[in-house]
Tab-separated table of N, CA and C and ligand atoms in Angstrom:
chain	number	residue	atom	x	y	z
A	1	UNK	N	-8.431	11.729	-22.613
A	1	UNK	CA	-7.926	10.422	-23.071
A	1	UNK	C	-9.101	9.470	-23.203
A	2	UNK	N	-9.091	8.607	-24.861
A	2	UNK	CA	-10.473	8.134	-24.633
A	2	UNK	C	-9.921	6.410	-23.873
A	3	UNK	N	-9.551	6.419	-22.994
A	3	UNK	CA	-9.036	5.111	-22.510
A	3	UNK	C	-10.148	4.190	-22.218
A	4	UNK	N	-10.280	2.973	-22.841
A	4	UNK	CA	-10.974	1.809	-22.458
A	4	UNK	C	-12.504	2.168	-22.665
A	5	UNK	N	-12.600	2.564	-24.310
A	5	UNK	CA	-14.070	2.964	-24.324
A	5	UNK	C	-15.158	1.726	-23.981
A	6	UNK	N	-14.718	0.826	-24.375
A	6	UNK	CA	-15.760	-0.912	-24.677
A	6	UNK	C	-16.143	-0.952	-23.282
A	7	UNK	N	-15.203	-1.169	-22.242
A	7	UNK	CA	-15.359	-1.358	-20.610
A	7	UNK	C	-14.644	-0.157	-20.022
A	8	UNK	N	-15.467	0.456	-19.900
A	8	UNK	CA	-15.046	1.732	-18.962
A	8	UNK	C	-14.620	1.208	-17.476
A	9	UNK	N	-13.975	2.551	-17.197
A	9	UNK	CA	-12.714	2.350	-15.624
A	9	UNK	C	-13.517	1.623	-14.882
A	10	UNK	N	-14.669	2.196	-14.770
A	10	UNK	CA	-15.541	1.688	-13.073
A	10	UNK	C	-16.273	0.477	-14.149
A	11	UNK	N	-16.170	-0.406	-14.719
A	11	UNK	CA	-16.785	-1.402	-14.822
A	11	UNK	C	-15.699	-2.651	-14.551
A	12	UNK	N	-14.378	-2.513	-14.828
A	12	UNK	CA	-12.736	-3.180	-14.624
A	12	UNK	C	-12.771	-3.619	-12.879
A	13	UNK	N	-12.881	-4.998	-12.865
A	13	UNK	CA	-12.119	-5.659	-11.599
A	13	UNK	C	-10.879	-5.046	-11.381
A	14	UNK	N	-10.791	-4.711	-9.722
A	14	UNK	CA	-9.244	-4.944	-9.266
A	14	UNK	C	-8.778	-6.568	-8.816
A	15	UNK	N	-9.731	-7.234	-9.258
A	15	UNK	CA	-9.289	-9.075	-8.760
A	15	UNK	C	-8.483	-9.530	-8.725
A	16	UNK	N	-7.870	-9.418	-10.202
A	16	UNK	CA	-6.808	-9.832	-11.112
A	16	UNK	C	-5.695	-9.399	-10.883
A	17	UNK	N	-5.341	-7.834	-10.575
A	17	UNK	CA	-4.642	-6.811	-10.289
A	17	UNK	C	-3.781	-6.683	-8.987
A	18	UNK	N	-4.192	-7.365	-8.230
A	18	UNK	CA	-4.061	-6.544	-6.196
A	18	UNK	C	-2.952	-8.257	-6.179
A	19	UNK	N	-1.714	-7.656	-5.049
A	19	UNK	CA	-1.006	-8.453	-4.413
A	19	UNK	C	-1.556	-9.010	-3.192
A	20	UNK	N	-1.483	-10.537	-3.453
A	20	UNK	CA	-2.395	-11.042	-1.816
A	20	UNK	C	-1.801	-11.228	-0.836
A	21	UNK	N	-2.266	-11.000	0.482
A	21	UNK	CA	-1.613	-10.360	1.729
A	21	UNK	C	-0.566	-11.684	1.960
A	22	UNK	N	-0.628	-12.652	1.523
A	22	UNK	CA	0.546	-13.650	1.939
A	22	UNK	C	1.637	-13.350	1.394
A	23	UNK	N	1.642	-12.513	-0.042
A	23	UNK	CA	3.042	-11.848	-0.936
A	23	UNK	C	3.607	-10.929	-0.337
A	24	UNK	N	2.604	-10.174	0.695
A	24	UNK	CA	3.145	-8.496	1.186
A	24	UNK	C	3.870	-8.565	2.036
A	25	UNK	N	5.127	-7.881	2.686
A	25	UNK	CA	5.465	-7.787	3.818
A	25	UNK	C	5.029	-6.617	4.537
A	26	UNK	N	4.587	-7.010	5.690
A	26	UNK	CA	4.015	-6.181	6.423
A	26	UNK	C	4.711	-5.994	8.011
A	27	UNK	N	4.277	-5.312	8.690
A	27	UNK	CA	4.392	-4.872	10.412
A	27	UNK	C	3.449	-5.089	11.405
A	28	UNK	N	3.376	-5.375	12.647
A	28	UNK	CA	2.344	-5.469	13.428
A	28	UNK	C	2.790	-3.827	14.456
A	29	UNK	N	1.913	-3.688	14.320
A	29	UNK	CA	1.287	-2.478	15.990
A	29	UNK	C	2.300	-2.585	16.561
A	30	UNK	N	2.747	-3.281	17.261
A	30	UNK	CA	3.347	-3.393	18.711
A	30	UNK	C	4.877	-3.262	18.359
A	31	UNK	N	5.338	-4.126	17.100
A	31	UNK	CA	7.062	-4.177	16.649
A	31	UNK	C	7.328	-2.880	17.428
A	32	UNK	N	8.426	-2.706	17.780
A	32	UNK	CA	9.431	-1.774	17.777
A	32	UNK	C	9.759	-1.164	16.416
A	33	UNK	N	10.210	-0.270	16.253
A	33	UNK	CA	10.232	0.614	15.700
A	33	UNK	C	12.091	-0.262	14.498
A	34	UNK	N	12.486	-0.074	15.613
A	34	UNK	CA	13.659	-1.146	14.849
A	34	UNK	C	13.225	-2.186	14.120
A	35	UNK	N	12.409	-3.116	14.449
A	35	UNK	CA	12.040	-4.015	13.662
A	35	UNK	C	11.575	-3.657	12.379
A	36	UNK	N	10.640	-2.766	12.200
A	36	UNK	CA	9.656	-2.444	11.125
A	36	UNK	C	11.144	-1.443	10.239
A	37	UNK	N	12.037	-0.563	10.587
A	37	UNK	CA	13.150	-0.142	9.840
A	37	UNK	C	13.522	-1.468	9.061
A	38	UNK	N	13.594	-2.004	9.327
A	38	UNK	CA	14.776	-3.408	9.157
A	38	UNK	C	14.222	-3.553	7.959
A	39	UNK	N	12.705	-4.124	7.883
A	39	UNK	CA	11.525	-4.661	7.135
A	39	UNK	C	11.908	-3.925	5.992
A	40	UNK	N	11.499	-2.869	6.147
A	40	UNK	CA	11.570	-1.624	5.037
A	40	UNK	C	13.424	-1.575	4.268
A	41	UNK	N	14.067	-1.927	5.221
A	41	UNK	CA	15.365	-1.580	4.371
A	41	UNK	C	15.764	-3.107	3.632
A	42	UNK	N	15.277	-3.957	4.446
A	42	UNK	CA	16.137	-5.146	3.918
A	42	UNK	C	14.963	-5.464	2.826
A	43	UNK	N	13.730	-4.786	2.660
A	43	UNK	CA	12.608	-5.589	1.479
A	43	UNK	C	12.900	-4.399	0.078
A	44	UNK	N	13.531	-2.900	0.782
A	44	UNK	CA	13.697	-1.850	-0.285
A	44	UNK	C	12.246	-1.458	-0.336
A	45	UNK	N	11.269	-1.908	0.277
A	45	UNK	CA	9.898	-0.819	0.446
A	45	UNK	C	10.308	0.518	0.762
A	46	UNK	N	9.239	1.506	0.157
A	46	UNK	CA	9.459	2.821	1.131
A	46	UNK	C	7.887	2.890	2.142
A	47	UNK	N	7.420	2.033	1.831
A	47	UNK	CA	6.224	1.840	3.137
A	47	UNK	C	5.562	0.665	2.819
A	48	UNK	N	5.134	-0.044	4.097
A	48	UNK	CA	4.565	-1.147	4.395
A	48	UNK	C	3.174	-1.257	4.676
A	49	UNK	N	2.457	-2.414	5.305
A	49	UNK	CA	1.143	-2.028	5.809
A	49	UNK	C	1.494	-2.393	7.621
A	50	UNK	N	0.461	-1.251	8.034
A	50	UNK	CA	0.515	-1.952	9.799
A	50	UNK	C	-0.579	-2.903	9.990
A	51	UNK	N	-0.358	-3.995	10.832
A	51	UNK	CA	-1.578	-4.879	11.140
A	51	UNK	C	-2.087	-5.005	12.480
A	52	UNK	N	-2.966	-5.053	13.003
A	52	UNK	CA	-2.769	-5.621	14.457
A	52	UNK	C	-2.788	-6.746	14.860
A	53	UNK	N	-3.024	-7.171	16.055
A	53	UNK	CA	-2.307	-9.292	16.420
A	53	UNK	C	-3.757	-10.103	15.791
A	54	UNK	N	-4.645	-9.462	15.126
A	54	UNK	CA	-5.826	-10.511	14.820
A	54	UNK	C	-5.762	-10.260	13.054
A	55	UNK	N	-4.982	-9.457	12.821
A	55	UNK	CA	-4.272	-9.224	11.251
A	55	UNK	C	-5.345	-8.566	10.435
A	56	UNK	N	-6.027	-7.575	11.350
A	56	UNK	CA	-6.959	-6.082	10.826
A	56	UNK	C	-5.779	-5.160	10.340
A	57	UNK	N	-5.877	-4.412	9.224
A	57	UNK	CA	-5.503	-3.393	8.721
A	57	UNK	C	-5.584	-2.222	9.330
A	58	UNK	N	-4.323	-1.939	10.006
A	58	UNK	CA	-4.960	-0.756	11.039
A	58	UNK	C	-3.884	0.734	10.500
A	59	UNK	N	-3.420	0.831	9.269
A	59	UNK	CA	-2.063	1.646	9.125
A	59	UNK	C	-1.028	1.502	8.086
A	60	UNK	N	-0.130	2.174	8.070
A	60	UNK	CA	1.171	1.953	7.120
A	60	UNK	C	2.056	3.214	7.796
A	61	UNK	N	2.804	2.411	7.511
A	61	UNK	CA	4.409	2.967	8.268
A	61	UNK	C	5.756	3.253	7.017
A	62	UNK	N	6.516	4.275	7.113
A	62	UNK	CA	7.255	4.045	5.995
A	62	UNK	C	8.340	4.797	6.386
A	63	UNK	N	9.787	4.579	5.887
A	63	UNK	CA	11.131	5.275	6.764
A	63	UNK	C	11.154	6.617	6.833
A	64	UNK	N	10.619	7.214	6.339
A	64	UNK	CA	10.485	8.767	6.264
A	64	UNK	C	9.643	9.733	7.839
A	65	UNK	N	8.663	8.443	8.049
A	65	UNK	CA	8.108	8.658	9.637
A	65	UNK	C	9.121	8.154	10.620
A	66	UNK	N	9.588	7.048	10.545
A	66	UNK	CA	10.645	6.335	11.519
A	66	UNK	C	11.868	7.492	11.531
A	67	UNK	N	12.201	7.831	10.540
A	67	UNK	CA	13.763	8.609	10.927
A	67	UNK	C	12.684	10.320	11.883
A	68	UNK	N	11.757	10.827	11.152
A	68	UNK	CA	11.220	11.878	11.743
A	68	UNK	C	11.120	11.440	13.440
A	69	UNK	N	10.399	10.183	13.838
A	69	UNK	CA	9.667	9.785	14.595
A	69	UNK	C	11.077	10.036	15.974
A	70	UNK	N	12.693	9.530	15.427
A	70	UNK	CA	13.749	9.216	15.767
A	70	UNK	C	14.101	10.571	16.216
A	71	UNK	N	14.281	11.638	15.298
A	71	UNK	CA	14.901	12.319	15.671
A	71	UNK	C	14.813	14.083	16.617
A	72	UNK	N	16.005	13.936	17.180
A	72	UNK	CA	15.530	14.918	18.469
A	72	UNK	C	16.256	16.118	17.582
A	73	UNK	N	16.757	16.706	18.952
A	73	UNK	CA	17.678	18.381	18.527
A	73	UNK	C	18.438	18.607	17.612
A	74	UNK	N	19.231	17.810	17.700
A	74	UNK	CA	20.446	17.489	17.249
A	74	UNK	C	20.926	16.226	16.316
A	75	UNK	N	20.589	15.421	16.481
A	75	UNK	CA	20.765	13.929	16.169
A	75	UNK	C	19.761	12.889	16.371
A	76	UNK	N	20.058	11.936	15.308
A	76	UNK	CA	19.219	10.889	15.650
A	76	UNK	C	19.723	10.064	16.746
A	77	UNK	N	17.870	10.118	17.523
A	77	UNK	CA	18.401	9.698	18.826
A	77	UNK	C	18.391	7.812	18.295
A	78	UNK	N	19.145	7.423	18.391
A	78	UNK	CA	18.810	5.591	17.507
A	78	UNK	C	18.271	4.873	18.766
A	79	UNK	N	18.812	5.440	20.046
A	79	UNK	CA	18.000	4.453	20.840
A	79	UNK	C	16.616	4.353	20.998
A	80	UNK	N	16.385	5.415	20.698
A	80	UNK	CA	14.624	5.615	20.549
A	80	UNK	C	13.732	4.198	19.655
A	81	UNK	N	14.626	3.902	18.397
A	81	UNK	CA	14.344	2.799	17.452
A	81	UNK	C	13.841	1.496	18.401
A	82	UNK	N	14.433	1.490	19.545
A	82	UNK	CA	13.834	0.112	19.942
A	82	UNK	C	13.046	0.532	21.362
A	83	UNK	N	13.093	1.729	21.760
A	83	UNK	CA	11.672	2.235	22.911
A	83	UNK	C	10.310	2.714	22.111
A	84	UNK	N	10.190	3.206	21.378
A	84	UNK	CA	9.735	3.432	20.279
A	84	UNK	C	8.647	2.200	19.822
A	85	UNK	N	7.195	2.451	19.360
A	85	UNK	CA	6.518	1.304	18.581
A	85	UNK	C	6.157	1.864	17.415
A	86	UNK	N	6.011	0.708	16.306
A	86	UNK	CA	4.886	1.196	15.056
A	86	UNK	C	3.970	2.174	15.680
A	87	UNK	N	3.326	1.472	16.717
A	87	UNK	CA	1.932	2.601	17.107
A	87	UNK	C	2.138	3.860	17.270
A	88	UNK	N	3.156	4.392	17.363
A	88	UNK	CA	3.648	5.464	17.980
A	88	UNK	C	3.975	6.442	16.589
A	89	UNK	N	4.141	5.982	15.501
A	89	UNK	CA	4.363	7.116	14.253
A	89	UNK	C	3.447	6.405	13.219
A	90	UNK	N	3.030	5.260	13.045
A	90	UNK	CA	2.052	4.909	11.920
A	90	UNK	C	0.928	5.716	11.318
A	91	UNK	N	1.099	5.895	10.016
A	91	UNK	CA	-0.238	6.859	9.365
A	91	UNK	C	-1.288	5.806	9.289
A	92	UNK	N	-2.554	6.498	10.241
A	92	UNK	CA	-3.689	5.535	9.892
A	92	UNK	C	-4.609	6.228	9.869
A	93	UNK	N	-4.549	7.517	8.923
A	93	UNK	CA	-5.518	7.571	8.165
A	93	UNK	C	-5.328	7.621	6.967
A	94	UNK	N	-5.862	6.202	6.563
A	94	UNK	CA	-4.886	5.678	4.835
A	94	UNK	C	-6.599	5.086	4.407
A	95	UNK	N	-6.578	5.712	2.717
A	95	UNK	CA	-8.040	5.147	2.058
A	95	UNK	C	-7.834	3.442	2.410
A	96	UNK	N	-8.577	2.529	2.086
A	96	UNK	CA	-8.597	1.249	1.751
A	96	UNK	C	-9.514	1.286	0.631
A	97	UNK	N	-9.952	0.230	-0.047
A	97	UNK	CA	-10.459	-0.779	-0.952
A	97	UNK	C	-10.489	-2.434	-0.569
A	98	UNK	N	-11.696	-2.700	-1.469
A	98	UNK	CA	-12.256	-4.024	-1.309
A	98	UNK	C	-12.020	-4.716	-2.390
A	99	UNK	N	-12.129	-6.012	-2.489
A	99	UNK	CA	-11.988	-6.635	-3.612
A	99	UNK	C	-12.639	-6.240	-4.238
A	100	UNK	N	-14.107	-5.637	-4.311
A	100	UNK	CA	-15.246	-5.591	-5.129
A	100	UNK	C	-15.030	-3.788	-5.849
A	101	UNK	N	-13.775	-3.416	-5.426
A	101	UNK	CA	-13.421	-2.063	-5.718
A	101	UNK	C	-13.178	-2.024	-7.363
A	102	UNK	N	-13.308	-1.179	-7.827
A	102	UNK	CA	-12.906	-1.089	-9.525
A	102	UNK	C	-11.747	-0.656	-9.812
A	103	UNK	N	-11.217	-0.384	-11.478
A	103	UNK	CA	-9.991	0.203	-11.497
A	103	UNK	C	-10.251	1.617	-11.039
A	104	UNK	N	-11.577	2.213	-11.171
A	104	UNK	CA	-11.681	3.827	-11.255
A	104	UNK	C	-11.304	3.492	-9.483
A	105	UNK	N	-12.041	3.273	-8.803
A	105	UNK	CA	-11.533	3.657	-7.509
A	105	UNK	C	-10.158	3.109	-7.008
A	106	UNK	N	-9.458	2.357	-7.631
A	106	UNK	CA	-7.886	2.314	-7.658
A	106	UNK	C	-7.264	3.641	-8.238
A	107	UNK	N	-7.573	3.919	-8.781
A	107	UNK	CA	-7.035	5.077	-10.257
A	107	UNK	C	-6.995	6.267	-9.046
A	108	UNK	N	-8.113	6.227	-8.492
A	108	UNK	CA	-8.610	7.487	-8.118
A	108	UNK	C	-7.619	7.785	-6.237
A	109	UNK	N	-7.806	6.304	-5.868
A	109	UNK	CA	-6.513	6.027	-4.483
A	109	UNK	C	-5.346	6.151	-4.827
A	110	UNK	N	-4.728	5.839	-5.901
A	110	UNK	CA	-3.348	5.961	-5.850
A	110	UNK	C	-2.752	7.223	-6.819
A	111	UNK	N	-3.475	8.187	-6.485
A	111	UNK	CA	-2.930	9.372	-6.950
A	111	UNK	C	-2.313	9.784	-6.152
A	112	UNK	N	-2.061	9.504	-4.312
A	112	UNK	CA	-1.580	10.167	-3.468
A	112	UNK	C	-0.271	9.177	-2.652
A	113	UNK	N	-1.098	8.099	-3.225
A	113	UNK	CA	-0.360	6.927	-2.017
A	113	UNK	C	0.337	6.226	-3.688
A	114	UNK	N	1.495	5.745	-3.377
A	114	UNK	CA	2.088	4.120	-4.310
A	114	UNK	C	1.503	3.030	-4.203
A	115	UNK	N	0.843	2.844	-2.949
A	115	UNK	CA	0.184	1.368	-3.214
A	115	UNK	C	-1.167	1.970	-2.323
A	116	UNK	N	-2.237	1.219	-2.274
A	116	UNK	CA	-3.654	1.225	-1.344
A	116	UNK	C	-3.371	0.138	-0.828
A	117	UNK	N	-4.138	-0.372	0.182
A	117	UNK	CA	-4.889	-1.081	1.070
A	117	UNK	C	-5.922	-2.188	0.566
A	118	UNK	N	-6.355	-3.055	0.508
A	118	UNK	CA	-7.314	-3.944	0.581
A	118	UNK	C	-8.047	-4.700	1.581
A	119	UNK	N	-8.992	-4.060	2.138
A	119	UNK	CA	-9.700	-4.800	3.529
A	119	UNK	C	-10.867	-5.777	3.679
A	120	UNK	N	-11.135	-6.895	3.979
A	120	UNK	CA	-12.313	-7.385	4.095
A	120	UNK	C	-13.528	-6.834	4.631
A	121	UNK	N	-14.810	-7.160	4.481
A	121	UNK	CA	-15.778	-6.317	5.156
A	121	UNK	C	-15.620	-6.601	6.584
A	122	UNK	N	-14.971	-7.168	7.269
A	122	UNK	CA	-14.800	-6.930	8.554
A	122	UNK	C	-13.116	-6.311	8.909
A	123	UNK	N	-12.329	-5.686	7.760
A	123	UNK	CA	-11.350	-5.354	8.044
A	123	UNK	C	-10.055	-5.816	8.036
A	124	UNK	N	-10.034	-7.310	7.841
A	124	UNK	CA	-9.414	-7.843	7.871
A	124	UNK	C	-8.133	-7.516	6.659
A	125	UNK	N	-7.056	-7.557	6.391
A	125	UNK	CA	-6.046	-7.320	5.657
A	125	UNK	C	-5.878	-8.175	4.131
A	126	UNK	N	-6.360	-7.686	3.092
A	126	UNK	CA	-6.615	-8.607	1.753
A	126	UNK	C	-5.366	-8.787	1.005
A	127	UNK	N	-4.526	-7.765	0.808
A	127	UNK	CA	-3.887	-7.586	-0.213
A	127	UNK	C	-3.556	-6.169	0.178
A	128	UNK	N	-2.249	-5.829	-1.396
A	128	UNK	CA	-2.108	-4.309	-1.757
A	128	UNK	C	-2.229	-4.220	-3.386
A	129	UNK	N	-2.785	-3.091	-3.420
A	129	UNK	CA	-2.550	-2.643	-4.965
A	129	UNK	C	-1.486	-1.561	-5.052
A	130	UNK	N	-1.259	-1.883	-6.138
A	130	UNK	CA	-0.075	-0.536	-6.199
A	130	UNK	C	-0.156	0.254	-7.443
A	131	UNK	N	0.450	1.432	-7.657
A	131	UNK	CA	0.608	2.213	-8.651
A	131	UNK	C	0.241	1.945	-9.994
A	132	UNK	N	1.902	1.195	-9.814
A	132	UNK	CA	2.305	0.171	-10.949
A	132	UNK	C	1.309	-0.605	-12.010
A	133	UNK	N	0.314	-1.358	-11.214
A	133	UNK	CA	-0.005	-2.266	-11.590
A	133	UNK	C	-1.533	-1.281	-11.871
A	134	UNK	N	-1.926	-0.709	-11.826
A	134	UNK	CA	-3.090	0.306	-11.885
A	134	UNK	C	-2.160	0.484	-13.365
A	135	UNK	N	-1.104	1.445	-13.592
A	135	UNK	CA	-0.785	2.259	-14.512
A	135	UNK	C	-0.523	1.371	-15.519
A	136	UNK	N	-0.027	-0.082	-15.412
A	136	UNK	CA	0.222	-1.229	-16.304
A	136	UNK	C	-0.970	-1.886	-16.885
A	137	UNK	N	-2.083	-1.554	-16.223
A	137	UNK	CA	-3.260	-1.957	-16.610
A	137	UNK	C	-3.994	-1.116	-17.715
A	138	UNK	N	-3.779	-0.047	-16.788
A	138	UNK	CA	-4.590	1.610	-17.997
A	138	UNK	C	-3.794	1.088	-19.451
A	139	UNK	N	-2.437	1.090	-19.077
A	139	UNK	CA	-1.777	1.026	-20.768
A	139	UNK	C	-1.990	0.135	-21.392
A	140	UNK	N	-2.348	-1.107	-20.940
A	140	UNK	CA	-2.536	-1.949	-22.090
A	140	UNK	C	-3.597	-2.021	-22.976
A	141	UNK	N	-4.909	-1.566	-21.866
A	141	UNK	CA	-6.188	-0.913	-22.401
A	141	UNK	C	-5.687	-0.269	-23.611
A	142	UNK	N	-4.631	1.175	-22.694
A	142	UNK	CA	-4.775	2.526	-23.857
A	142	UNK	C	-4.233	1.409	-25.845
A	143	UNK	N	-3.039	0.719	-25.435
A	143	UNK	CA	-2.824	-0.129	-26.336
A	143	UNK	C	-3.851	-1.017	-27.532
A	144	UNK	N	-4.613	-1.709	-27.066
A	144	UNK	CA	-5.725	-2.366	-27.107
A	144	UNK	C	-6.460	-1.462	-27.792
A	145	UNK	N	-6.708	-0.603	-27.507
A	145	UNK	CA	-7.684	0.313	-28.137
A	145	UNK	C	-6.852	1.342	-29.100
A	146	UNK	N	-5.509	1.579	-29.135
A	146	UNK	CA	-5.078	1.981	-29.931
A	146	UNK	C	-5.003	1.188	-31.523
A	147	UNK	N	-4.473	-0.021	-30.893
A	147	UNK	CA	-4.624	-1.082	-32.227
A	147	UNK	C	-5.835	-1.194	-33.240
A	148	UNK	N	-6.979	-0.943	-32.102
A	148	UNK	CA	-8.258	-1.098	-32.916
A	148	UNK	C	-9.037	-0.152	-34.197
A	149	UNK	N	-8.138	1.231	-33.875
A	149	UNK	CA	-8.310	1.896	-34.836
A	149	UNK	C	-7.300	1.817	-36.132
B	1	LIG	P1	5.964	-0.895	-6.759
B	1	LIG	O1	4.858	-0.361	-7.590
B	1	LIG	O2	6.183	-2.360	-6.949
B	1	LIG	O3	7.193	-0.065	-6.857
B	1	LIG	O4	5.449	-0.763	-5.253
B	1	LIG	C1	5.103	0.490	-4.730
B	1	LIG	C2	5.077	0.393	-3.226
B	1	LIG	O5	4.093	-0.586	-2.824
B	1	LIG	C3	6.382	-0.108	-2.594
B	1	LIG	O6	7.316	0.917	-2.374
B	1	LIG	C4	5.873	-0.650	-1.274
B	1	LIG	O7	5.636	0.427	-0.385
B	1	LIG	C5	4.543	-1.278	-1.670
B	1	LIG	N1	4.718	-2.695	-2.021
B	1	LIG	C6	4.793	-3.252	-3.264
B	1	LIG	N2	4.919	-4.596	-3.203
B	1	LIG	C7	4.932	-4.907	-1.869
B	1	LIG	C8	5.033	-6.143	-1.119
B	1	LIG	N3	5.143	-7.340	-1.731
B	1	LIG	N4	5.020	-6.082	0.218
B	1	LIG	C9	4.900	-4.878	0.862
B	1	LIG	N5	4.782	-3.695	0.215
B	1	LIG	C10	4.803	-3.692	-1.126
């Protein structure tokens, strides 16, 4: 695909692109496990970001770990939902990105994940990018450059 010959992938800001962490809903470390369900059902996310109490990016959590995390032999044990913490099933080993990241290294993160991460150089929690907005971007390029011929 000759996509975005003029400005190639890795020369494209994600600046413009990425949701800023005041738009996102997110989880802290410590919630209970109930809490962070709630998050996820009442926002219709299928995963969030985890933070810890100084609001470092430490994770993402999503209902598919919580019901695993829940359940025993037989049944979901539900009381577990509130003995239970984020810390206790959160995936944290998740890529991140920086503001100063390109579309290619967006392109290239969200082949596995729906949204990435955005961290400050000290970690701190920036934003999310997502799929979407990666794949809404490529097309308008592919567009753009279709017109031109
Ligand atoms: P979308 O591309 O909008 O469907 O988003 C893909 C995924 O990114 C969602 O399922 C969520 O896991 C995450 N996401 C998107 N927007 C937000 C947001 N404002 N707050 C938290 N997570 C989000």
């Amino acid at each position: 695909m000759s996509v975005i010959q003029d400005k190639q992938l890795d020369e494209i800001s994600i600046c413009d692109l990425f949701i800023p962490s005041e738009k996102v809903a997110h989880v802290q470390i410590n919630n209970p496990l109930e809490h962070a369900l709630l998050v996820l059902v009442k926002s219709g996310y299928s995963a969030v970001p985890v933070l810890d109490s100084s609001y470092k990016f430490v994770g993402i959590i999503g209902k598919t770990v919580i019901l695993n995390g829940i359940l025993g032999l037989e049944r979901f044990e539900i009381e577990k939902l509130s003995e239970m913490k984020v810390k206790d099933v959160m995936d944290s080993n998740i890529p991140t990105l920086t503001r100063e990241s390109t579309l290619l290294d967006g392109l290239n993160s969200v082949i596995d994940h729906t949204f990435v991460c955005l961290v400050d150089k000290e970690g701190y929690f920036d934003g999310i990018l997502t799929r979407r907005a990666i794949l809404k971007e490529i097309k308008k390029n592919v567009y753009i450059n279709s017109y031109k011929k």
